[in-house]
PDB file of C-alpha atoms in Angstrom:
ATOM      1  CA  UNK A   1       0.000   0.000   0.000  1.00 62.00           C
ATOM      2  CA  UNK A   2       2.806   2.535   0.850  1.00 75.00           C
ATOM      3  CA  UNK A   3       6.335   2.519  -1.066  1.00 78.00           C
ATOM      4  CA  UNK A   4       7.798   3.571   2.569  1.00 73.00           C
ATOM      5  CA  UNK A   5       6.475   0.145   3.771  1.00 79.00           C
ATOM      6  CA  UNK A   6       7.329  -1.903   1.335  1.00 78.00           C
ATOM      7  CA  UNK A   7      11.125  -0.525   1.348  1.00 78.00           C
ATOM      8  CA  UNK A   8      10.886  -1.083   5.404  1.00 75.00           C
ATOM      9  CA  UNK A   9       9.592  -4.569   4.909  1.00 78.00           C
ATOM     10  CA  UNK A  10      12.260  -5.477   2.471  1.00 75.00           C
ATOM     11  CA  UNK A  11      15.135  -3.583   4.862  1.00 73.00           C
ATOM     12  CA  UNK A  12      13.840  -6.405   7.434  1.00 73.00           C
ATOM     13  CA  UNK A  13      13.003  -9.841   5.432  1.00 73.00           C
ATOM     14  CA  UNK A  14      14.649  -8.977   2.408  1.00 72.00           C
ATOM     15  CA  UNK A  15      17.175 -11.010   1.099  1.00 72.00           C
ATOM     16  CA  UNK A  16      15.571 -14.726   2.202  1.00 75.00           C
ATOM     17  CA  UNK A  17      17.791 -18.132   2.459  1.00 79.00           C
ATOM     18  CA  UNK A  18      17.168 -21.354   0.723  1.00 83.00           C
ATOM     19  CA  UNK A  19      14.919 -22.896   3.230  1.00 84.00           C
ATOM     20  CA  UNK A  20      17.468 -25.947   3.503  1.00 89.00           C
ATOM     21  CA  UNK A  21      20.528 -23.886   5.079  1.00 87.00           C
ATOM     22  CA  UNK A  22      19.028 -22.746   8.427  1.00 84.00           C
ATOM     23  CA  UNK A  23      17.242 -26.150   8.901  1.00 87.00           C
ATOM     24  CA  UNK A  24      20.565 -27.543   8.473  1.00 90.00           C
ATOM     25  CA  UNK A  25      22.306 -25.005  10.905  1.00 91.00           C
ATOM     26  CA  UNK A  26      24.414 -24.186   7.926  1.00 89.00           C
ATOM     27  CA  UNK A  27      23.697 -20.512   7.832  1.00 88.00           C
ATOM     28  CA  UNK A  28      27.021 -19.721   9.340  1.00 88.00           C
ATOM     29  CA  UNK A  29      29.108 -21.131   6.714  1.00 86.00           C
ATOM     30  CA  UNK A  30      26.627 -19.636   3.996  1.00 85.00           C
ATOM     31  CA  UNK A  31      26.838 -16.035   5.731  1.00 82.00           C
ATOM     32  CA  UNK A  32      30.993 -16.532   5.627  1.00 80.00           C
ATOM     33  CA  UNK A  33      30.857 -17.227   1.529  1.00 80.00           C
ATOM     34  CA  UNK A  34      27.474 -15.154   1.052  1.00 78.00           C
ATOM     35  CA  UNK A  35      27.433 -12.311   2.766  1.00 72.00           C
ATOM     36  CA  UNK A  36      25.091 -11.829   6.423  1.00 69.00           C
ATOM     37  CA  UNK A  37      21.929 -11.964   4.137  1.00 65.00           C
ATOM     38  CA  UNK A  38      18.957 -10.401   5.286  1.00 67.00           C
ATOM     39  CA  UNK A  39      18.771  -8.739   9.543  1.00 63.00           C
ATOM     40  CA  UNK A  40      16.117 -11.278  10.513  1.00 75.00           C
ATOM     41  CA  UNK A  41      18.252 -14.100   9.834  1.00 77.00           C
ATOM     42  CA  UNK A  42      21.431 -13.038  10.023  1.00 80.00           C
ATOM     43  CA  UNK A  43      22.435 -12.844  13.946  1.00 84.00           C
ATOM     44  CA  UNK A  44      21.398 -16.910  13.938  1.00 87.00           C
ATOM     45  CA  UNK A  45      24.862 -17.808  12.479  1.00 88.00           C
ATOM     46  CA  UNK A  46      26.242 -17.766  16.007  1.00 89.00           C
ATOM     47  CA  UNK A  47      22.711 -20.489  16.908  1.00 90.00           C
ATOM     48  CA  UNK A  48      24.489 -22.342  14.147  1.00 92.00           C
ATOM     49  CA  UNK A  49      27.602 -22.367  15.566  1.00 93.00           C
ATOM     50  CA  UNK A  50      26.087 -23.345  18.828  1.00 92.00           C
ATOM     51  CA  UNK A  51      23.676 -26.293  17.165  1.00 93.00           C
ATOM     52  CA  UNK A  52      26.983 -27.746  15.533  1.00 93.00           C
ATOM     53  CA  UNK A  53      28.455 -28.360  18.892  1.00 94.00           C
ATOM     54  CA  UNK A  54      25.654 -29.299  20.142  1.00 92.00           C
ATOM     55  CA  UNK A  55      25.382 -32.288  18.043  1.00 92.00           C
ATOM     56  CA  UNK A  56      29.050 -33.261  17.935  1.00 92.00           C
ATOM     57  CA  UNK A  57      30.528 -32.534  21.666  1.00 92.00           C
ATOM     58  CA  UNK A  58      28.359 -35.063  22.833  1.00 90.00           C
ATOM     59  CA  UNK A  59      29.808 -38.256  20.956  1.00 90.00           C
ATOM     60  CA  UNK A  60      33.461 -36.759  22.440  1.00 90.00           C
ATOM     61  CA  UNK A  61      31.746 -36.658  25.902  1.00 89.00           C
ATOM     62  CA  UNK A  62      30.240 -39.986  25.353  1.00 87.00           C
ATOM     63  CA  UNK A  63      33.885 -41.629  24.722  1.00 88.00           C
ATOM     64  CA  UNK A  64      36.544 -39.582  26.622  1.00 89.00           C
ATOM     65  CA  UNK A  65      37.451 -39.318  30.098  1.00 88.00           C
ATOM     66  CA  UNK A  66      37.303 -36.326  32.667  1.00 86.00           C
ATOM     67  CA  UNK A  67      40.551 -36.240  32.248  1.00 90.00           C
ATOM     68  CA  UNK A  68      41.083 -36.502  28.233  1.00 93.00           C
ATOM     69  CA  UNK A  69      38.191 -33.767  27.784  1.00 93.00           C
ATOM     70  CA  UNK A  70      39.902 -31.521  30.009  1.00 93.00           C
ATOM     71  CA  UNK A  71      43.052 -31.683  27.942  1.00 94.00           C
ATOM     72  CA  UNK A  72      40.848 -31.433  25.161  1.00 94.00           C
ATOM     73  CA  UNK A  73      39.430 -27.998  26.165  1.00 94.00           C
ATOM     74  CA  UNK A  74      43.031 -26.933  26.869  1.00 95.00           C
ATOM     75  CA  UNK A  75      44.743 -27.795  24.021  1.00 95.00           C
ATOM     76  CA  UNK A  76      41.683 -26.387  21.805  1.00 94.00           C
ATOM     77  CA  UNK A  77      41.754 -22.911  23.829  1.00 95.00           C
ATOM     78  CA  UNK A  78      45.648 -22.634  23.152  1.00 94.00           C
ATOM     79  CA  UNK A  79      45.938 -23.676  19.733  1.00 94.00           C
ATOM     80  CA  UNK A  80      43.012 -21.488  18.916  1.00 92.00           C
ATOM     81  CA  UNK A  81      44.617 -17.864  18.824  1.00 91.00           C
ATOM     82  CA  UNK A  82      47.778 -19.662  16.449  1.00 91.00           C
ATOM     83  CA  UNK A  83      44.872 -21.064  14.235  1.00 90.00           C
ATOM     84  CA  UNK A  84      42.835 -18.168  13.685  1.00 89.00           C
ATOM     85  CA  UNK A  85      46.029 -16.112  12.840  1.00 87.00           C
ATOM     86  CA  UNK A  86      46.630 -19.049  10.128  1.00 88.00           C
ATOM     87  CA  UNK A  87      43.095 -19.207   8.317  1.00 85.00           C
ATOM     88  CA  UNK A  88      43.157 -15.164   9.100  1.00 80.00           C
ATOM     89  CA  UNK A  89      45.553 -15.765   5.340  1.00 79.00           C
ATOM     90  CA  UNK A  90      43.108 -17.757   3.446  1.00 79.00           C
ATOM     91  CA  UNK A  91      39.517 -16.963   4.568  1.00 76.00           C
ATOM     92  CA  UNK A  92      37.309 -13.749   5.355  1.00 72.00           C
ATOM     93  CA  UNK A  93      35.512 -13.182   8.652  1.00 75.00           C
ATOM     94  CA  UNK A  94      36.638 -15.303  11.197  1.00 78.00           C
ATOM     95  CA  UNK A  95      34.039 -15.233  13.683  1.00 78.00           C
ATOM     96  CA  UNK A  96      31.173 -17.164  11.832  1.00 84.00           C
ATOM     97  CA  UNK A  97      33.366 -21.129  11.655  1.00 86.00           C
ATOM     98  CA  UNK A  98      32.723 -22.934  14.251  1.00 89.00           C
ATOM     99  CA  UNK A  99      36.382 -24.778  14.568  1.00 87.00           C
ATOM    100  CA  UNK A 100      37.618 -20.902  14.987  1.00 88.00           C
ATOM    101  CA  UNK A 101      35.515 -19.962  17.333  1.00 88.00           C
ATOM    102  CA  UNK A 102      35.989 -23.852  19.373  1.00 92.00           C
ATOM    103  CA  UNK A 103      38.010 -22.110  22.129  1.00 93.00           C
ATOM    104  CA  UNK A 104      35.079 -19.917  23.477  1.00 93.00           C
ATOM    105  CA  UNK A 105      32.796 -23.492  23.336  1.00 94.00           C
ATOM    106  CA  UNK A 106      35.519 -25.227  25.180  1.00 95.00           C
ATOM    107  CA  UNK A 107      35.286 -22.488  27.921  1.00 94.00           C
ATOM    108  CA  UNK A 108      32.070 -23.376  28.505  1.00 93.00           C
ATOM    109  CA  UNK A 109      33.251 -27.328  28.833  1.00 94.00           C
ATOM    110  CA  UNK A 110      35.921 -26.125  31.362  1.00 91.00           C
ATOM    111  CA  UNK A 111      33.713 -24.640  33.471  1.00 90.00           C
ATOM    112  CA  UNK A 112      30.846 -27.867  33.124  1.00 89.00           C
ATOM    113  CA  UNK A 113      33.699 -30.135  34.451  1.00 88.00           C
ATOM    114  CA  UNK A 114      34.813 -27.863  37.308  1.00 85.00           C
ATOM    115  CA  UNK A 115      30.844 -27.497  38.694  1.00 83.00           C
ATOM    116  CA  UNK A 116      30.540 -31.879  38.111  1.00 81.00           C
ATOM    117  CA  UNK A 117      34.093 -31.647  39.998  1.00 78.00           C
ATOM    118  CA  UNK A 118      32.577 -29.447  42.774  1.00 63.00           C
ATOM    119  CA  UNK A 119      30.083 -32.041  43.527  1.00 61.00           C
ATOM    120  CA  UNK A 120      32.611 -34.189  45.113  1.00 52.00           C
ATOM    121  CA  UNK A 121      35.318 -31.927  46.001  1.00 55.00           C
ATOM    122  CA  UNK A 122      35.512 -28.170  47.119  1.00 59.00           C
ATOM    123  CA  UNK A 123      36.889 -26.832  43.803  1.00 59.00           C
ATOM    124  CA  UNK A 124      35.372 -23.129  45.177  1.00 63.00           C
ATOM    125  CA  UNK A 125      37.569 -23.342  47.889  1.00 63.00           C
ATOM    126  CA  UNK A 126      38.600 -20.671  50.364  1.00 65.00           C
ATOM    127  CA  UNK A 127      40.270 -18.332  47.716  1.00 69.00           C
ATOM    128  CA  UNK A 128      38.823 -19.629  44.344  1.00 76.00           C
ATOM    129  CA  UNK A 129      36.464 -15.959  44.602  1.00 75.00           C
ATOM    130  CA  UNK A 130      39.180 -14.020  44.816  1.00 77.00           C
ATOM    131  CA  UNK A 131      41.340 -15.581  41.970  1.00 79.00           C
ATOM    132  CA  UNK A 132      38.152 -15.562  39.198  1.00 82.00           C
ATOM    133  CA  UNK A 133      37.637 -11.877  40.535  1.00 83.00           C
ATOM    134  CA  UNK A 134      41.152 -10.768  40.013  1.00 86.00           C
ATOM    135  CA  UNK A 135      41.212 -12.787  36.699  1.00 88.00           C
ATOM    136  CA  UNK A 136      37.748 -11.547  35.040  1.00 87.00           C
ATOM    137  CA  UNK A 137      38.564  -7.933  36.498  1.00 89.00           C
ATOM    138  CA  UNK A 138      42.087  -8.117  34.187  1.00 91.00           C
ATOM    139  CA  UNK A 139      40.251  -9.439  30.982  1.00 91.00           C
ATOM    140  CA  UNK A 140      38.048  -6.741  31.494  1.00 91.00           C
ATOM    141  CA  UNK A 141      40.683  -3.985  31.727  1.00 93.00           C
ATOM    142  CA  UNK A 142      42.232  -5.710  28.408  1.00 92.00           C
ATOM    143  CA  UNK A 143      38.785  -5.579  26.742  1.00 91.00           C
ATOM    144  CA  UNK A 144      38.565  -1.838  27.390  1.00 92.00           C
ATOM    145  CA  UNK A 145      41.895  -1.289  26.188  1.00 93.00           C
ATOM    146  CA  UNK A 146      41.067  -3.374  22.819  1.00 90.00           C
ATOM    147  CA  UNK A 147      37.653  -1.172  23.023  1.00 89.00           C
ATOM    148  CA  UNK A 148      39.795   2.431  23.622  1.00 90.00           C
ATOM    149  CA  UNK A 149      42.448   0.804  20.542  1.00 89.00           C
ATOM    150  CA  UNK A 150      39.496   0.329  18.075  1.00 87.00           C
ATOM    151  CA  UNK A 151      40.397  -3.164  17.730  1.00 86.00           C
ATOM    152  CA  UNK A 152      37.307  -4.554  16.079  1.00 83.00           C
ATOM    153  CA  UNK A 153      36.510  -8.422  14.312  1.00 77.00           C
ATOM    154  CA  UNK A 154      39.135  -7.063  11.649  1.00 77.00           C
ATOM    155  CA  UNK A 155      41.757  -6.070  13.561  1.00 83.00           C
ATOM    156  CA  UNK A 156      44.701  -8.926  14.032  1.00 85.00           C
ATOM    157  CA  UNK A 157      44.833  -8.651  17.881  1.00 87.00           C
ATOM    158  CA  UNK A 158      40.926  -9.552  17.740  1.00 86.00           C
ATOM    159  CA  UNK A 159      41.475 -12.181  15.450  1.00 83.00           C
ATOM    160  CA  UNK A 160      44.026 -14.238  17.541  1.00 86.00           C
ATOM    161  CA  UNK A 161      43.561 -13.338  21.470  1.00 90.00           C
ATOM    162  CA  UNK A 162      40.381 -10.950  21.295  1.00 91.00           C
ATOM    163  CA  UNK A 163      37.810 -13.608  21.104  1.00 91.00           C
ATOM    164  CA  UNK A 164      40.064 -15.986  23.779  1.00 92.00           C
ATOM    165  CA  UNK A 165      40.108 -12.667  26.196  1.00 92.00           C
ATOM    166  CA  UNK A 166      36.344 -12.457  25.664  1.00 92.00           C
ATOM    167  CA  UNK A 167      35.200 -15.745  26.283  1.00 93.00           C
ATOM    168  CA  UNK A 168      37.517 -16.170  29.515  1.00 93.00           C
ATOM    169  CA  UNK A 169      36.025 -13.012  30.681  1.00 93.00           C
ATOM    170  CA  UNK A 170      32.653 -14.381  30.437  1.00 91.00           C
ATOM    171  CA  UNK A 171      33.636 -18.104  31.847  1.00 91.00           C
ATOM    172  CA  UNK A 172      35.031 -16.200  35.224  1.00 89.00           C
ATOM    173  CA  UNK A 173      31.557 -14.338  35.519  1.00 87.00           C
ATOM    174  CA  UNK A 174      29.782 -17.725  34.987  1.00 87.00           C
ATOM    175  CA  UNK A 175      31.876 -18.886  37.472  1.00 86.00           C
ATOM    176  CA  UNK A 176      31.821 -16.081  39.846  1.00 84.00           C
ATOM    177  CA  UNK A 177      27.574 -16.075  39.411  1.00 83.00           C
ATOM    178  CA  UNK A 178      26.900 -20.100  40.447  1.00 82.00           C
ATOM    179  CA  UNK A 179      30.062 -20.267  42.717  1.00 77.00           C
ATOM    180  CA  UNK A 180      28.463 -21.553  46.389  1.00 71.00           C
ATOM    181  CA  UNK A 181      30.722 -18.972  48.266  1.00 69.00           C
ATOM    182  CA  UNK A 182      29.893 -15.603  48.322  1.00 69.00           C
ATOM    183  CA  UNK A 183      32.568 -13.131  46.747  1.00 69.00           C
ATOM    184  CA  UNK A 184      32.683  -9.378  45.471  1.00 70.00           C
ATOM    185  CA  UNK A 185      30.695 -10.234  42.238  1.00 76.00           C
ATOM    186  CA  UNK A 186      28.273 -13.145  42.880  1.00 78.00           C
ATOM    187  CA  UNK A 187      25.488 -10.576  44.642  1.00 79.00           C
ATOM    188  CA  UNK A 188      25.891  -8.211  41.559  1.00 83.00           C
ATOM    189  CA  UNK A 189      25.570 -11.270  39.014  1.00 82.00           C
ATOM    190  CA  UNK A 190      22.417 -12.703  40.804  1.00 83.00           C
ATOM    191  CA  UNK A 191      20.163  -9.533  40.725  1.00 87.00           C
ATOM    192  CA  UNK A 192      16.984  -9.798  39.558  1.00 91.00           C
ATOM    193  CA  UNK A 193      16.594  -7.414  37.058  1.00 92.00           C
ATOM    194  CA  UNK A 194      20.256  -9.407  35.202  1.00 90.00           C
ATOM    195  CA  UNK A 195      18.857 -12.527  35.896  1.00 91.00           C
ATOM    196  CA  UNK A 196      15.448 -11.291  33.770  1.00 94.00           C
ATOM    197  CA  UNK A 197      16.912  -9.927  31.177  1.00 94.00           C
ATOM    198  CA  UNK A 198      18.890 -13.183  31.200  1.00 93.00           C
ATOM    199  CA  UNK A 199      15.899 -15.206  30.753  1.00 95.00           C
ATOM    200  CA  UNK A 200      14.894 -13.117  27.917  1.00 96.00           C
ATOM    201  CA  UNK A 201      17.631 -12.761  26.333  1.00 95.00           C
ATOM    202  CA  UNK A 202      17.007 -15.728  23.525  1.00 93.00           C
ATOM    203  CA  UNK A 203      14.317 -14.387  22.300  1.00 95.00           C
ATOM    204  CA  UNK A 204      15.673 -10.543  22.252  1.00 96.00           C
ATOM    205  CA  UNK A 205      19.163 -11.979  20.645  1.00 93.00           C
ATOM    206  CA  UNK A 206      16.884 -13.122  17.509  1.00 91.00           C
ATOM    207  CA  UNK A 207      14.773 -10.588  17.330  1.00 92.00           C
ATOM    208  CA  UNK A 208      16.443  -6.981  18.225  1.00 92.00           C
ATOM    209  CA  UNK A 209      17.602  -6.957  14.838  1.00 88.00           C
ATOM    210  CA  UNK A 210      14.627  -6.989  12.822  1.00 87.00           C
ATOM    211  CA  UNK A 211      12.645  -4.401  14.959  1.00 90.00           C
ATOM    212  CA  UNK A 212      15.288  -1.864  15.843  1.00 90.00           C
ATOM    213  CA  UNK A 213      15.919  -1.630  11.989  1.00 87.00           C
ATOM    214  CA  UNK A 214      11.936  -2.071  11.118  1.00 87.00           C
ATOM    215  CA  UNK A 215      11.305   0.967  13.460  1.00 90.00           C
ATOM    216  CA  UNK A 216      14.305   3.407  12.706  1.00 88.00           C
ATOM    217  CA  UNK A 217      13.226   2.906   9.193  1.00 86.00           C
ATOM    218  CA  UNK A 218       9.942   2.948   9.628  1.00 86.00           C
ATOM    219  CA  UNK A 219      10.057   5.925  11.378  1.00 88.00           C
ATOM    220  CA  UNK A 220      13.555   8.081  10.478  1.00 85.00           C
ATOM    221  CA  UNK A 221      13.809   6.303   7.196  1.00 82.00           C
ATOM    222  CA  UNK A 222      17.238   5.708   8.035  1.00 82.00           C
ATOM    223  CA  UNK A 223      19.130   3.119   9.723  1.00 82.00           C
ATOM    224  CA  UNK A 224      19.362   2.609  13.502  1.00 86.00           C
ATOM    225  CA  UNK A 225      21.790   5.607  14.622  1.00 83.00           C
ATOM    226  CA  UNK A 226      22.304   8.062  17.539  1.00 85.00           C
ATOM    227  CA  UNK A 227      23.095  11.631  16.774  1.00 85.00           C
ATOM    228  CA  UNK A 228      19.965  13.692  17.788  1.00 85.00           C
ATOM    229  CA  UNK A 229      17.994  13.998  21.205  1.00 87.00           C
ATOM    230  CA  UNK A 230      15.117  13.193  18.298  1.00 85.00           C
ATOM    231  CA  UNK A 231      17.095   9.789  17.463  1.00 85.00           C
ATOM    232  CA  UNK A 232      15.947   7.968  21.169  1.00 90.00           C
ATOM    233  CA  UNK A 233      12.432   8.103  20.672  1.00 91.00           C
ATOM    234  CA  UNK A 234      12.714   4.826  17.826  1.00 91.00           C
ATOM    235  CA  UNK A 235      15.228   3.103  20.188  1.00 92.00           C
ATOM    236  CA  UNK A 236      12.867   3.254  22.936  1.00 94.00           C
ATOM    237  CA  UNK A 237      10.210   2.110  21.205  1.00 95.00           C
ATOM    238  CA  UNK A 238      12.201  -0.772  19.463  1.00 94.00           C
ATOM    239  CA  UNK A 239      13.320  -1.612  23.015  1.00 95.00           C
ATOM    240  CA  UNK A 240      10.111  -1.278  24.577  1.00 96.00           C
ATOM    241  CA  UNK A 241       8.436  -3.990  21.596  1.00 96.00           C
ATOM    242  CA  UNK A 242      11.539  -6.661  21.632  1.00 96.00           C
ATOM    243  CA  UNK A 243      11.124  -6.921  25.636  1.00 96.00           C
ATOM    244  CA  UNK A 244       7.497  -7.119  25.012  1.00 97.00           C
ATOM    245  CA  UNK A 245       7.665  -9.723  22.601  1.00 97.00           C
ATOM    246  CA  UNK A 246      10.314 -11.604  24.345  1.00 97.00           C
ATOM    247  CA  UNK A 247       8.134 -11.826  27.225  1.00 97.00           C
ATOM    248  CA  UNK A 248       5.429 -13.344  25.639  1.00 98.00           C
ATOM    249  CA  UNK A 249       7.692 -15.231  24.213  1.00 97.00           C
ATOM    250  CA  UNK A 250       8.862 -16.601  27.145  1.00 97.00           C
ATOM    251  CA  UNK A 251       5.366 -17.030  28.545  1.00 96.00           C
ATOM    252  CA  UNK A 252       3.654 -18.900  26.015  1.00 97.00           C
ATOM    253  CA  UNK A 253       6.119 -20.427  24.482  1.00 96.00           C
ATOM    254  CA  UNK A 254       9.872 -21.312  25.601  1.00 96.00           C
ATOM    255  CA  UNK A 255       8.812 -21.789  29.354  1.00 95.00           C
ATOM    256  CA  UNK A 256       6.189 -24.648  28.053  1.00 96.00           C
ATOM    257  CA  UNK A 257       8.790 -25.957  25.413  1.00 95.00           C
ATOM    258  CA  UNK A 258      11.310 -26.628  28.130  1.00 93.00           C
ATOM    259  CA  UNK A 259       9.159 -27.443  31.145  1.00 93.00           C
ATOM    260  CA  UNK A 260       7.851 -30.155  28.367  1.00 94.00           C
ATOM    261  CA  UNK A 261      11.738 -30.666  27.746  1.00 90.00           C
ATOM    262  CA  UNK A 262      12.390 -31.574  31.372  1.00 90.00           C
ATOM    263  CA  UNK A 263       9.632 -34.300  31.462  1.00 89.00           C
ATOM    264  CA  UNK A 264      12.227 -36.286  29.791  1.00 85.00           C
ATOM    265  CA  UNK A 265      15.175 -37.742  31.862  1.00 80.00           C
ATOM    266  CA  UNK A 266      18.696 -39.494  31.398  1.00 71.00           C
ATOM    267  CA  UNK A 267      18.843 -43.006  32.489  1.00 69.00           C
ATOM    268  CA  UNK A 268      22.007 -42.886  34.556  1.00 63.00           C
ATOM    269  CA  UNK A 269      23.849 -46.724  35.744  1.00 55.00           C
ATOM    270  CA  UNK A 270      25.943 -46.692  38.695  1.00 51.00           C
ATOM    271  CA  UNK A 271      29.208 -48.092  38.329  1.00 45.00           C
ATOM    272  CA  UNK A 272      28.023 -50.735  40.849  1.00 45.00           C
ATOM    273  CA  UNK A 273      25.495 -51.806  38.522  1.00 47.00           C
ATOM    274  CA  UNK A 274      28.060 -52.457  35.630  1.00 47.00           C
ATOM    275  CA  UNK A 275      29.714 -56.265  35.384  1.00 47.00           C
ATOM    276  CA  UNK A 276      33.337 -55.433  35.699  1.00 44.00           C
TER     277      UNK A 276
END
């Protein structure tokens, strides 16, 4: 009905995939040879990423020891920095392949095996706290200084240690938030208004996109941008509808998916159980 619309509509959907690649989880590898496509698809190539791991980490799990996944991790979160400055020579953005980005997944594995460990052992001990505080409080510095540099996805320091900085930054706050002793951070982590946006925070990652371009355009007929007073009245709005919608979301449909999720459960075997 209106050429604005139409031209907003195609700023937001425009561009579409072959239905095959995101049901495949392949829209990473597409965006790295294709370009990000169209802004309501084109933040999920991380949710590839994620769904790749997903599906392959367990079979590894399934087969290696505490012990041999731990070196795993290690060796994986080393060598990662060394091969991102390698395939920095032959390929374009980094960030989108998943064996690139394996040391910020491994992280995550680090810290799974060091809660299991905690079970049986005090792994937070006395000064554990103090050491993740110390540790996440100097990533953070060197993230500020990489911010204050300009060093962005391009750059060669982000390309080998940025994205190992930023995921060890994160894996000490994970750490920090579910640690059972009480330290400088954990109250600040477990506040309620972090630990709601948390919960809605799947729903806003796929969606912000979409509506904060949708609205700037809709209204400004520009793209999303700060540089008049004027210019906050679309991001509050856009804000304002992708909490919305995530909460509804969240209500009528993610809480029921995984409360119907959880009605499922591992059949575990004690060792005692086993023949020898």
């Amino acid at each position: 009905a209106s050429p604005h619309l139409r031209d907003t509509a195609y700023i937001v959907v425009g561009h579409p995939l072959p239905w095959y690649i995101p049901a495949l989880f392949g829209q990473n590898i597409w965006f790295a040879f294709r370009g990000w496509g169209n802004p309501y698809l084109g933040q999920t190539w991380s949710l590839a990423v994620e769904e790749q791991f997903y599906l392959t980490l367990p079979l590894i799990v399934r087969k290696a020891s505490a012990r041999t996944l731990t070196n795993l991790s290690v060796a994986t979160i080393v060598t990662a920095p060394f091969i991102r400055l390698l395939a920095a020579r032959f390929v374009g953005p980094l960030a989108p392949y998943t064996l690139i980005r394996a040391d910020a997944l491994m992280f995550g594995v680090l810290a799974a095996i060091a809660v299991r460990r905690a079970e049986t052992s005090d792994i937070f001990g006395k000064h554990t706290g103090a050491l993740l505080t110390i540790a996440s409080t100097l990533l953070g510095i060197t993230l500020l200084i990489f911010t204050k540099r300009g060093w962005n996805h391009e750059s060669l320091a982000m390309n080998t240690v940025g994205y190992s900085v930023i995921a060890a930054f994160y894996c000490c706050l994970l750490l920090l938030a579910i640690a059972p002793r009480d330290n400088p951070l954990r109250a600040l982590l477990r506040c309620k208004i972090l630990i709601k946006i948390g919960t809605l925070a799947y729903c806003v990652y796929l969606i912000h996109l979409p509506l904060l371009r949708g609205t700037y355009f809709l209204l400004t007929h520009h793209a999303p941008h700060l540089e008049h007073f004027k210019d906050y009245g679309p991001l509050l709005l856009s804000l304002t509808l992708i909490f919305a919608i995530a909460e509804i979301s969240w209500r009528y449909f993610e809480q029921p998916m995984i409360a119907a999720g959880h009605r499922f459960r591992y059949k575990v075997l004690s060792f005692a159980a086993q023949p020898e």
